[in-house]
CSV table of C-alpha atoms in Angstrom, one decimal:
chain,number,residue,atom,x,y,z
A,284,UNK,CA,78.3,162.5,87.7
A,285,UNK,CA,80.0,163.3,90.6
A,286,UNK,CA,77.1,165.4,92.1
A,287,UNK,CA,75.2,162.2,91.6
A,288,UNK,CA,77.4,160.2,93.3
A,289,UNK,CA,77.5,162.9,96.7
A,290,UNK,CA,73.8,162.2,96.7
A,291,UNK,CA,73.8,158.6,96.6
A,292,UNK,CA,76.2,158.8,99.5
A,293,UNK,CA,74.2,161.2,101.8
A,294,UNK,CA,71.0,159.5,100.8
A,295,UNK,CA,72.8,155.8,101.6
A,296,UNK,CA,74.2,157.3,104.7
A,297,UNK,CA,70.7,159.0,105.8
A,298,UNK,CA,68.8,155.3,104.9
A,299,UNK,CA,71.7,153.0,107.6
A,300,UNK,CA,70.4,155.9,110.1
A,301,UNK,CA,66.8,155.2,109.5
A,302,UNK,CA,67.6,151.4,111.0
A,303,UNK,CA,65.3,152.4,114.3
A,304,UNK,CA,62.8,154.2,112.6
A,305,UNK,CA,59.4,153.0,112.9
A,306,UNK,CA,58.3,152.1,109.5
A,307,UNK,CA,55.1,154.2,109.9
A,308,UNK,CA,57.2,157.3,110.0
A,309,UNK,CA,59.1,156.5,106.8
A,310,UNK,CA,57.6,158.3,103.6
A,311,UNK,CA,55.9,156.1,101.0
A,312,UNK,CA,55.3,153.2,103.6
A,313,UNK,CA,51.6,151.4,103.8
A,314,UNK,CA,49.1,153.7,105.9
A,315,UNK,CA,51.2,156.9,105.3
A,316,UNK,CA,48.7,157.8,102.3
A,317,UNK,CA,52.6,159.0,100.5
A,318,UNK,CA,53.6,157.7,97.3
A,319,UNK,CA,57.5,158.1,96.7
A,320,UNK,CA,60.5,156.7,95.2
A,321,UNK,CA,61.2,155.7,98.6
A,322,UNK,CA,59.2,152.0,98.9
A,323,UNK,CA,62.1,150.3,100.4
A,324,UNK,CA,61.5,149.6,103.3
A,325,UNK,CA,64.2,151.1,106.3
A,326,UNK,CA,67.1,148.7,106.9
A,327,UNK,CA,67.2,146.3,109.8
A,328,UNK,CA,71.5,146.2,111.0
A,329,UNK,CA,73.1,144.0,113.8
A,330,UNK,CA,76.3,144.2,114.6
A,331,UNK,CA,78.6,141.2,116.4
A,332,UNK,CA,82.3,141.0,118.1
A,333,UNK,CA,83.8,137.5,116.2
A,334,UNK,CA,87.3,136.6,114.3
A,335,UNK,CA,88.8,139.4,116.6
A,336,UNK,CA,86.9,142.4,114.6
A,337,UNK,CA,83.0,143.0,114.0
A,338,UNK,CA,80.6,141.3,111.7
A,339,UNK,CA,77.9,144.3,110.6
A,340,UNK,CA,74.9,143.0,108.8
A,341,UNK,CA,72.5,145.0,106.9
A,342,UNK,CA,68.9,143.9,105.4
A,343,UNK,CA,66.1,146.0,103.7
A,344,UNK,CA,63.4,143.6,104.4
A,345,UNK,CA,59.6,144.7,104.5
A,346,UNK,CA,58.7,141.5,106.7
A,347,UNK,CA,60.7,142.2,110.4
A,348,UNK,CA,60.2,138.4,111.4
A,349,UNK,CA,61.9,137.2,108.2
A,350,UNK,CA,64.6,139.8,108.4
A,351,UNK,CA,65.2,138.5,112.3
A,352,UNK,CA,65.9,135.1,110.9
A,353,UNK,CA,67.5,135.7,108.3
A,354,UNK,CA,70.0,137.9,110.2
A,355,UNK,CA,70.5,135.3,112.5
A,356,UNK,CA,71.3,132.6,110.6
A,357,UNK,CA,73.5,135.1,108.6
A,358,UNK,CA,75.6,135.5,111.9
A,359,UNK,CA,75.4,131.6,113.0
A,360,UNK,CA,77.2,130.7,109.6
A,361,UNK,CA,80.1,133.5,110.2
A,362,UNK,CA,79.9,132.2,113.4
A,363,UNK,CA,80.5,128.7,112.1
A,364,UNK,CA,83.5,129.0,110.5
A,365,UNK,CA,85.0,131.2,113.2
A,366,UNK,CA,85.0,127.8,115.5
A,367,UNK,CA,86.3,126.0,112.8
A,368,UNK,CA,89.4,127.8,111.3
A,369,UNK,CA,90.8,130.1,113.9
A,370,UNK,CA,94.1,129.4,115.4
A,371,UNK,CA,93.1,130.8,118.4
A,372,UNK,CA,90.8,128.5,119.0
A,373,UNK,CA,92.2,124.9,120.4
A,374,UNK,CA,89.5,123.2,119.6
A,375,UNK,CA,89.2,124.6,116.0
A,376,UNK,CA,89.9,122.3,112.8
A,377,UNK,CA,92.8,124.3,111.7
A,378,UNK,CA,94.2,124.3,115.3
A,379,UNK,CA,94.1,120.3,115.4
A,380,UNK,CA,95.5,120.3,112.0
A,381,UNK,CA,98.7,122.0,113.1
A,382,UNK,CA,99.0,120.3,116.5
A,383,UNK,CA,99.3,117.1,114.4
A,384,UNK,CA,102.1,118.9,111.9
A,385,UNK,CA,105.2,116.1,111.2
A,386,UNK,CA,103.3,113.4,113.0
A,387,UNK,CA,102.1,111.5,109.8
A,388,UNK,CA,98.7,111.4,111.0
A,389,UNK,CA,96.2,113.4,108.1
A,390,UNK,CA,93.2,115.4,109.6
A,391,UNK,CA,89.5,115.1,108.1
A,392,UNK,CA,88.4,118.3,107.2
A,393,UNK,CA,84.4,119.5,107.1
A,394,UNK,CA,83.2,120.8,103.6
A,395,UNK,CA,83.6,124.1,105.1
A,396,UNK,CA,87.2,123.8,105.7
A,397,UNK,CA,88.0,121.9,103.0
A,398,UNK,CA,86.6,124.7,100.8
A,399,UNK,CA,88.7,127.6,102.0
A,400,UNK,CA,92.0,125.1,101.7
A,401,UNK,CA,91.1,124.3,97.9
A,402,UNK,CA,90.5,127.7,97.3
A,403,UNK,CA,93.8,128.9,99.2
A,404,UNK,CA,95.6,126.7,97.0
A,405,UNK,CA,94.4,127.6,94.1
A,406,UNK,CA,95.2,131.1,94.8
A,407,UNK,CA,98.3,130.1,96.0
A,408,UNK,CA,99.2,128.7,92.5
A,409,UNK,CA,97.7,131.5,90.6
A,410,UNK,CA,99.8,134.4,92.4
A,411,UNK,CA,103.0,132.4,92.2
A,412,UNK,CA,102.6,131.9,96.1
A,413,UNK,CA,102.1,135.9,96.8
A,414,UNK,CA,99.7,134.0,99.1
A,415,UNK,CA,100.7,131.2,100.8
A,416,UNK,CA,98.6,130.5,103.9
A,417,UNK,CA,101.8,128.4,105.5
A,418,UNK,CA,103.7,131.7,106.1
A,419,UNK,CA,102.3,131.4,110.0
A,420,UNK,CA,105.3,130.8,111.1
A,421,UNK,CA,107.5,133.5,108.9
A,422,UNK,CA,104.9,135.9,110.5
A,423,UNK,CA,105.3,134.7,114.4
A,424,UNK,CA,108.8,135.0,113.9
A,425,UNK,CA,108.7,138.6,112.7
A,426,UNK,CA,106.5,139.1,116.4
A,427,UNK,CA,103.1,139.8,114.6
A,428,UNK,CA,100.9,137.1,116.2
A,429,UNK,CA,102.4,138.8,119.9
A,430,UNK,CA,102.2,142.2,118.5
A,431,UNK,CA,105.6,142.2,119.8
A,432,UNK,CA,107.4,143.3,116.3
A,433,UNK,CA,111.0,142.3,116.1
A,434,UNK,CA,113.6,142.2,113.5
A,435,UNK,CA,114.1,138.5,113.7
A,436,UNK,CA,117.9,137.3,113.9
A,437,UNK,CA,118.8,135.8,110.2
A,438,UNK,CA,119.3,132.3,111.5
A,439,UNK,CA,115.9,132.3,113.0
A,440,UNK,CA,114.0,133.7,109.9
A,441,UNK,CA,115.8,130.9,107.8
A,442,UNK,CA,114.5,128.6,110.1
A,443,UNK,CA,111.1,129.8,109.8
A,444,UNK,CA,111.5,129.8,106.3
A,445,UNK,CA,112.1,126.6,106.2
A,446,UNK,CA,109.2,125.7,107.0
A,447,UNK,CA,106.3,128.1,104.4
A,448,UNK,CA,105.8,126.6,101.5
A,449,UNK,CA,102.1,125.6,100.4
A,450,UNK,CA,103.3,123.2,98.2
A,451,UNK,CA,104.3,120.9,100.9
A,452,UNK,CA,100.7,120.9,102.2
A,453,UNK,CA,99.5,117.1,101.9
A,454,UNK,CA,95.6,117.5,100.8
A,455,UNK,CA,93.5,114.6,99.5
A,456,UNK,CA,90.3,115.9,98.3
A,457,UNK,CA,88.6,113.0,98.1
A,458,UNK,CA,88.6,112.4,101.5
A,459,UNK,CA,88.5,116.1,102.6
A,460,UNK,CA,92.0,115.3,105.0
A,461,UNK,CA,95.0,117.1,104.8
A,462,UNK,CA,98.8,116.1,106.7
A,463,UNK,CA,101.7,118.9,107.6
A,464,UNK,CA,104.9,116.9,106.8
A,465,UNK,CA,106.9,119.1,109.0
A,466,UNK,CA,106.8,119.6,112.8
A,467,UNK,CA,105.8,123.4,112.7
A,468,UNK,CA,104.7,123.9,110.1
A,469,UNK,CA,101.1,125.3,110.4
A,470,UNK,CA,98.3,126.9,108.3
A,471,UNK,CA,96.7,130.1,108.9
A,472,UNK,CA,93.8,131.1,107.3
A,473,UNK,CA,93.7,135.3,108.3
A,474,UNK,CA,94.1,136.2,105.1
A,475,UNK,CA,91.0,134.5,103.6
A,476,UNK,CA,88.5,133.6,105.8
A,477,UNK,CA,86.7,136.5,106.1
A,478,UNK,CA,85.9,136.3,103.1
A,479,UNK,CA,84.5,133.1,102.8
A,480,UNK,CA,82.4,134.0,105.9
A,481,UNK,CA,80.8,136.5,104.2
A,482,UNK,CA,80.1,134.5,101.6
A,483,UNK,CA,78.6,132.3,104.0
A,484,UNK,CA,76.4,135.3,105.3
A,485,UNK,CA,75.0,136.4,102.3
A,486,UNK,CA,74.4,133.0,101.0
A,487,UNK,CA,72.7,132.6,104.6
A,488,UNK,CA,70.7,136.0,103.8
A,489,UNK,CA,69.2,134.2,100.4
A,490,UNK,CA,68.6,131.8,101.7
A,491,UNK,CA,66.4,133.1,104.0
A,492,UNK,CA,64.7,135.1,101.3
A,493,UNK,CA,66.3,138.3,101.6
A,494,UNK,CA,67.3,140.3,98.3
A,495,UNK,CA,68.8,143.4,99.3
A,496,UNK,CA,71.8,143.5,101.9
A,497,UNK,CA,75.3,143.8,103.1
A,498,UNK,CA,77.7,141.8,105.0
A,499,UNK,CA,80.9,143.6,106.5
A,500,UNK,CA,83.4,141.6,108.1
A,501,UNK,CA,86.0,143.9,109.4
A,502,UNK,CA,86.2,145.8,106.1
A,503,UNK,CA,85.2,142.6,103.9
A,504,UNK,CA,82.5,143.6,102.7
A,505,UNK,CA,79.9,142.2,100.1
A,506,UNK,CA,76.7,143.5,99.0
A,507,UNK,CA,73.5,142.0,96.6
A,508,UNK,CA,70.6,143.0,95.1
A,509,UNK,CA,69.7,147.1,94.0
A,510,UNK,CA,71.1,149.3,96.8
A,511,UNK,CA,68.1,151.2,99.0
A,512,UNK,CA,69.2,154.4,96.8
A,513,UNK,CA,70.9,154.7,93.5
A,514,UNK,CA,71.6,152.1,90.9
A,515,UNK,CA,75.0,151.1,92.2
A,516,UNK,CA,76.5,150.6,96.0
A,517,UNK,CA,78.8,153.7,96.7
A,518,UNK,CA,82.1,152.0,99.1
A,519,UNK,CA,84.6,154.4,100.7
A,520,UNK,CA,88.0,153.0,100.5
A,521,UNK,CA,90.0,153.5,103.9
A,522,UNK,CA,93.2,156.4,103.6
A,523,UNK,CA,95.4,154.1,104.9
A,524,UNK,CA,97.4,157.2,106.5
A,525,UNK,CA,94.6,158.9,108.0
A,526,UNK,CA,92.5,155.8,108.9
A,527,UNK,CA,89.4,157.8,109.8
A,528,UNK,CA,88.8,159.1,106.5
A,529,UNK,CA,88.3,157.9,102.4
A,530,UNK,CA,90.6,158.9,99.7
A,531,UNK,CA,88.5,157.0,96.7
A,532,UNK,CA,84.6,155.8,96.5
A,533,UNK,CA,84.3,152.8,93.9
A,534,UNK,CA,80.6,151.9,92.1
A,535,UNK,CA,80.0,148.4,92.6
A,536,UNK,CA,76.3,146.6,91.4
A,537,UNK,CA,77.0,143.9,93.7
A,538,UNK,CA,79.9,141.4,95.0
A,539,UNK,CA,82.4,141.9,97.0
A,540,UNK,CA,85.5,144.8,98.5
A,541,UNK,CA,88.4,144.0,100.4
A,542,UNK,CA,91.4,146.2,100.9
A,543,UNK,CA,95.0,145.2,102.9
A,544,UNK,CA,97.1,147.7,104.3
A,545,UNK,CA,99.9,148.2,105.8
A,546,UNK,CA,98.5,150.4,108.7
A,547,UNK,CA,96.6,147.2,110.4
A,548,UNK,CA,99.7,146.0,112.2
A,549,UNK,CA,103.1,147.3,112.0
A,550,UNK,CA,106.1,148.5,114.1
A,551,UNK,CA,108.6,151.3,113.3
A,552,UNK,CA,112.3,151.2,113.6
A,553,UNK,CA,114.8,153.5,112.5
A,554,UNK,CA,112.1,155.5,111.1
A,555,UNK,CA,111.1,151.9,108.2
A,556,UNK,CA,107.5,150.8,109.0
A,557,UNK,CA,107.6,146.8,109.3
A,558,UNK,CA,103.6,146.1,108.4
A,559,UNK,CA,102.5,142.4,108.7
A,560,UNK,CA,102.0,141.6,105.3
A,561,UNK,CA,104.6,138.9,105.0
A,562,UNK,CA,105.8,138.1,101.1
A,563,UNK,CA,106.1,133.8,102.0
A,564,UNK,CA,108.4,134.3,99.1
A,565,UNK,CA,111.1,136.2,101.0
A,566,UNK,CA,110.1,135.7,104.1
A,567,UNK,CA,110.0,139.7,104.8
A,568,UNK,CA,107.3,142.5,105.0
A,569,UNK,CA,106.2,143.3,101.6
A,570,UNK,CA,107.1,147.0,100.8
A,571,UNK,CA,106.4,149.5,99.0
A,572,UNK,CA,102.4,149.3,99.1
A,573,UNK,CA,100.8,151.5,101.9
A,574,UNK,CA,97.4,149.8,100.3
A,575,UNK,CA,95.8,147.6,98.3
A,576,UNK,CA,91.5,146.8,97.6
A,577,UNK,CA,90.0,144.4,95.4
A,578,UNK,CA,86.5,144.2,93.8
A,579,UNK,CA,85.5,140.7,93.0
A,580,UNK,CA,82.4,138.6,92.3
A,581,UNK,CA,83.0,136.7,95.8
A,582,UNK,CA,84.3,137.8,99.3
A,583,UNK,CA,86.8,135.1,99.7
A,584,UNK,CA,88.2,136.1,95.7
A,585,UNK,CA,88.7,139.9,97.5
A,586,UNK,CA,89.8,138.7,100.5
A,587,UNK,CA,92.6,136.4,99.0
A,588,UNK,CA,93.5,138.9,96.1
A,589,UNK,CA,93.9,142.0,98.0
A,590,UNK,CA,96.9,140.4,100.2
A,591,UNK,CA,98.2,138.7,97.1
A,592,UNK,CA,98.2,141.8,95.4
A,593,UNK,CA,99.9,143.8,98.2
A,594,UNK,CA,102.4,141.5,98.0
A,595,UNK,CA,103.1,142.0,94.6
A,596,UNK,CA,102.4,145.7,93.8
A,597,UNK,CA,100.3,147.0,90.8
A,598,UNK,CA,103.3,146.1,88.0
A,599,UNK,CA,103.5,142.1,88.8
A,600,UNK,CA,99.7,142.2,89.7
A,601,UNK,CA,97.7,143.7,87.6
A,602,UNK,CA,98.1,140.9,84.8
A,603,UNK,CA,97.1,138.7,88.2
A,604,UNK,CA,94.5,140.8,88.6
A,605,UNK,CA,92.8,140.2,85.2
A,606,UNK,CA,93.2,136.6,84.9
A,607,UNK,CA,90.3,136.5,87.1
A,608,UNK,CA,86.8,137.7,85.7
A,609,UNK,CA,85.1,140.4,87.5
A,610,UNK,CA,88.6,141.3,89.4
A,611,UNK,CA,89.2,144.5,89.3
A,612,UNK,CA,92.2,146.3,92.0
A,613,UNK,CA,93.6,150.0,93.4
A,614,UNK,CA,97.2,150.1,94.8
A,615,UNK,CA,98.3,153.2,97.0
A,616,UNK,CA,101.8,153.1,96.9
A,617,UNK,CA,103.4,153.5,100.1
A,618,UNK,CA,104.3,157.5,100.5
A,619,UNK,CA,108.2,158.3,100.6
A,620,UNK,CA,109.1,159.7,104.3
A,621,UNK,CA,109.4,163.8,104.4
A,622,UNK,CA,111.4,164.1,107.0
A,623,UNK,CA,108.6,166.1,108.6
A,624,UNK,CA,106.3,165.1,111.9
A,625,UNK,CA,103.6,162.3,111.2
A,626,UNK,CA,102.9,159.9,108.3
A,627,UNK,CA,103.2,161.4,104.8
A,628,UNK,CA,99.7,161.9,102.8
A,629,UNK,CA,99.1,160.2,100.0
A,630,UNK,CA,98.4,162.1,96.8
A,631,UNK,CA,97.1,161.4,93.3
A,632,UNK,CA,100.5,159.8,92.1
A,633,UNK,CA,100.5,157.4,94.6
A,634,UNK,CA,97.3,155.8,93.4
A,635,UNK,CA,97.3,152.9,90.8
A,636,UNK,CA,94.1,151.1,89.7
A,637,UNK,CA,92.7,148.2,86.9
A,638,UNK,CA,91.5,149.5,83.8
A,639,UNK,CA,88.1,148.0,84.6
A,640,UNK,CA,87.5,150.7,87.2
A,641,UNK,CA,88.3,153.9,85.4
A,642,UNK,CA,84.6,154.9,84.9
A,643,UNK,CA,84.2,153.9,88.7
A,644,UNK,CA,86.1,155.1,91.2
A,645,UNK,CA,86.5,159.2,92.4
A,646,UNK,CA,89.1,160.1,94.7
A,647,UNK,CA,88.5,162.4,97.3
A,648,UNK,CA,90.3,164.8,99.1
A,649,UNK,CA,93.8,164.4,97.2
A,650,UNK,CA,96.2,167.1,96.7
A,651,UNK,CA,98.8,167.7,93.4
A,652,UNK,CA,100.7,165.0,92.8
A,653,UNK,CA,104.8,164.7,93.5
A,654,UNK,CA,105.4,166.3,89.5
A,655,UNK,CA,103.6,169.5,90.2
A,656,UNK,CA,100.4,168.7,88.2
A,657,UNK,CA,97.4,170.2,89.4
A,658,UNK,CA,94.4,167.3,90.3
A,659,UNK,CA,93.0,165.6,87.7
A,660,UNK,CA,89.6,165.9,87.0
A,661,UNK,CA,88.1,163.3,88.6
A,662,UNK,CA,90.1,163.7,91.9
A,663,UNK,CA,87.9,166.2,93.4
A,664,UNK,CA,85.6,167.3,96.5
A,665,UNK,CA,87.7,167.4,100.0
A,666,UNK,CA,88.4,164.7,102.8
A,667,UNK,CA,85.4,162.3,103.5
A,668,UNK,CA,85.2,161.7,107.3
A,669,UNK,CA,84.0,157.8,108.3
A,670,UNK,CA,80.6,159.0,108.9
A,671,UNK,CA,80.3,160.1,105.1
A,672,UNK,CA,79.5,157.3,103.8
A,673,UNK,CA,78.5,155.4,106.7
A,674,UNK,CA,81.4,153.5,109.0
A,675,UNK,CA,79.8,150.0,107.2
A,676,UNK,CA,80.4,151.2,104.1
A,677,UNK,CA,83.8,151.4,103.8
A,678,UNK,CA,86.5,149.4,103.0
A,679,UNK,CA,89.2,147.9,105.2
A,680,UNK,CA,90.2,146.8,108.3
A,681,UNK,CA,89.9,149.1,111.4
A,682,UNK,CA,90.7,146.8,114.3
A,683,UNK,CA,94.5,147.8,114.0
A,684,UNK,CA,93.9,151.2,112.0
A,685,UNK,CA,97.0,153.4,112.8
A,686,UNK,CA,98.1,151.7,115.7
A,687,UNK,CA,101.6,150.3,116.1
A,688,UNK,CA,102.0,146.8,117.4
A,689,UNK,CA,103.7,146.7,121.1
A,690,UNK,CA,107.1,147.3,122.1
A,691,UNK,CA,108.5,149.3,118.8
A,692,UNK,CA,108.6,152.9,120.1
């Protein structure tokens, strides 16, 4: 099986390549006079700077018009919902939302917008507010949006404190408006709306009549239809101590894979990493969890579950995890220091998953584990470089991979 799975991987890999090969040079394509395996046609990818990382879109479309289109109305609705949730946008939705925090006035919300609050809150409430997209503030104050880390002063976290709680959000869904009682207060919507973007793209993608593809948001990524080789997609999940490389490759038919770590923005001092995954609930950098990726039906379910479940480690979430059909979750715990130079590796006792992936995932290039057992069976083969599998199919942010935030040396 694992031999199987190599060969999907190279072949997978070897098919993203073919992207600017004329179709006439592909074997098994009209006019070649070749029948083989090999009638899909070569993927068509485009790649875009947006939400501060890269949207990489892949189609295996016969018909180039069609797959033009398609791809750009894929990128025009990720596009869309950049300009109307990002916080670093004035003009955005969410931006005028929180300008108008404590004033009393509520703010009408598009369908888009109102769809990633309703489903915020309901993850909110189903994670026991693990995810709490109010916690902007409880972040800012720890230096994260400045990537400026600090150790805030105690009087200045409770003040920020004082102000998360998605509870207190005022949201009338029949109206699509929503009101922030408290000057301040703000919503942030990093840690889901990449994945409802790609949800956007791939519904785009359908829509346009395309049935095989991929949508990678910075690491979000979701695929559909029957993958160009293989009967499953083959996803590299990112080491999250050597960034550039893949400890674990998961089988997914289709849907969606989104992993939060703790190497995406952090600061060190007195040798404890501070990453910017914030529990709202204590108002401090969840520890303990180097990683954390989810497989789920939808890109904004992975999206929103992977930080929840960062949040609350593989003991409090995986009954989270299986409340949710189709969720399925790995944890890599985060390595105890060695007192030796660089970031510990991780090893095979580090690395907790659902039940519902047991048959698959394979990890990769991982060593004994701390009790002096030898590695298991199915943690075989040595380190995967990003190039095997291809950089868009793996798993996890890269915009921050392995870099500290300013000012913490």
């Amino acid at each position: 099986m694992h031999e199987d799975r190599r060969l999907r991987l190279l072949t997978a890999a070897l098919a993203l390549t073919a992207a600017c090969t004329p179709a006439a040079s592909m074997p098994g394509t009209p006019g070649t006079g070749t029948r083989s395996r090999a009638l899909v046609p070569p993927p068509l990818r485009r790649v875009w700077p947006v939400m501060g990382t890269l949207l990489d879109i892949t189609v295996w479309e016969a018909d180039t018009t069609r797959a033009l289109r398609a791809l750009a109305a894929a990128r025009g609705a990720v596009f869309r919902i950049d300009t109307l949730v990002s916080t670093y946008r004035p003009e955005s939705e969410l931006s005028r939302v929180n300008r108008s925090a404590g004033s009393g006035r509520a703010t009408a919300l598009s369908a888009e917008t109102a769809a990633v609050l309703e489903a915020a809150l309901r993850y909110a409430a189903a994670t026991g507010g693990a995810l709490d997209v109010t916690v902007g503030p409880v972040v800012d104050v720890w230096g994260f949006y400045r990537e400026e880390g600090t150790i805030p002063p105690p009087a200045a976290l409770d003040s920020a404190r004082a102000l998360v709680g998605y509870t207190r959000i005022v949201y009338d869904p029949a109206t699509r408006s929503v009101r922030l009682p408290l000057p301040g207060m703000r919503l942030d919507f990093g840690a889901i709306a990449k994945g409802y973007a790609v949800d956007r793209g791939v519904e785009a993608l359908r829509a346009a009549g395309i049935r095989r593809g991929m949508v990678d948001l910075g690491g979000n990524i979701r695929v559909f239809g029957t993958p160009p080789n293989g009967s499953t997609w083959a996803i590299g999940l990112r080491d999250p101590r050597r960034p550039q490389e893949v400890f674990a490759i998961i089988d997914v038919d289709s849907g969606a894979i989104a992993t939060s770590g703790d190497y995406e923005r952090f600061f060190v001092r007195d040798g404890v990493r501070y990453a910017h995954i914030i529990d709202p609930r204590t108002g401090r950098p969840a520890r303990g969890i180097a990683s954390v990726s989810v497989v789920a039906p939808t890109g904004i379910a992975s999206d929103a579950l992977s930080t929840a479940l960062f949040v609350l480690g593989p003991e409090a979430g995986r009954p989270v995890a299986a409340a949710f059909d189709g969720v399925d979750a790995v944890w890599v715990r985060r390595p105890a220091p060695t007192g030796g130079a660089g970031a510990p590796e991780i090893d095979r006792g580090d690395v907790v998953w659902t039940d519902g992936l047991e048959d698959r995932i394979e990890l990769v290039g991982m060593g004994p584990d701390r009790d002096g057992e030898g590695i298991p069976p199915r943690a075989t083969g040595g380190p995967r470089p990003m190039s095997m599998p291809h950089r868009s199919w793996v798993a996890g942010s890269s915009r921050y991979a392995g870099t500290p935030v300013r000012g913490t040396k």
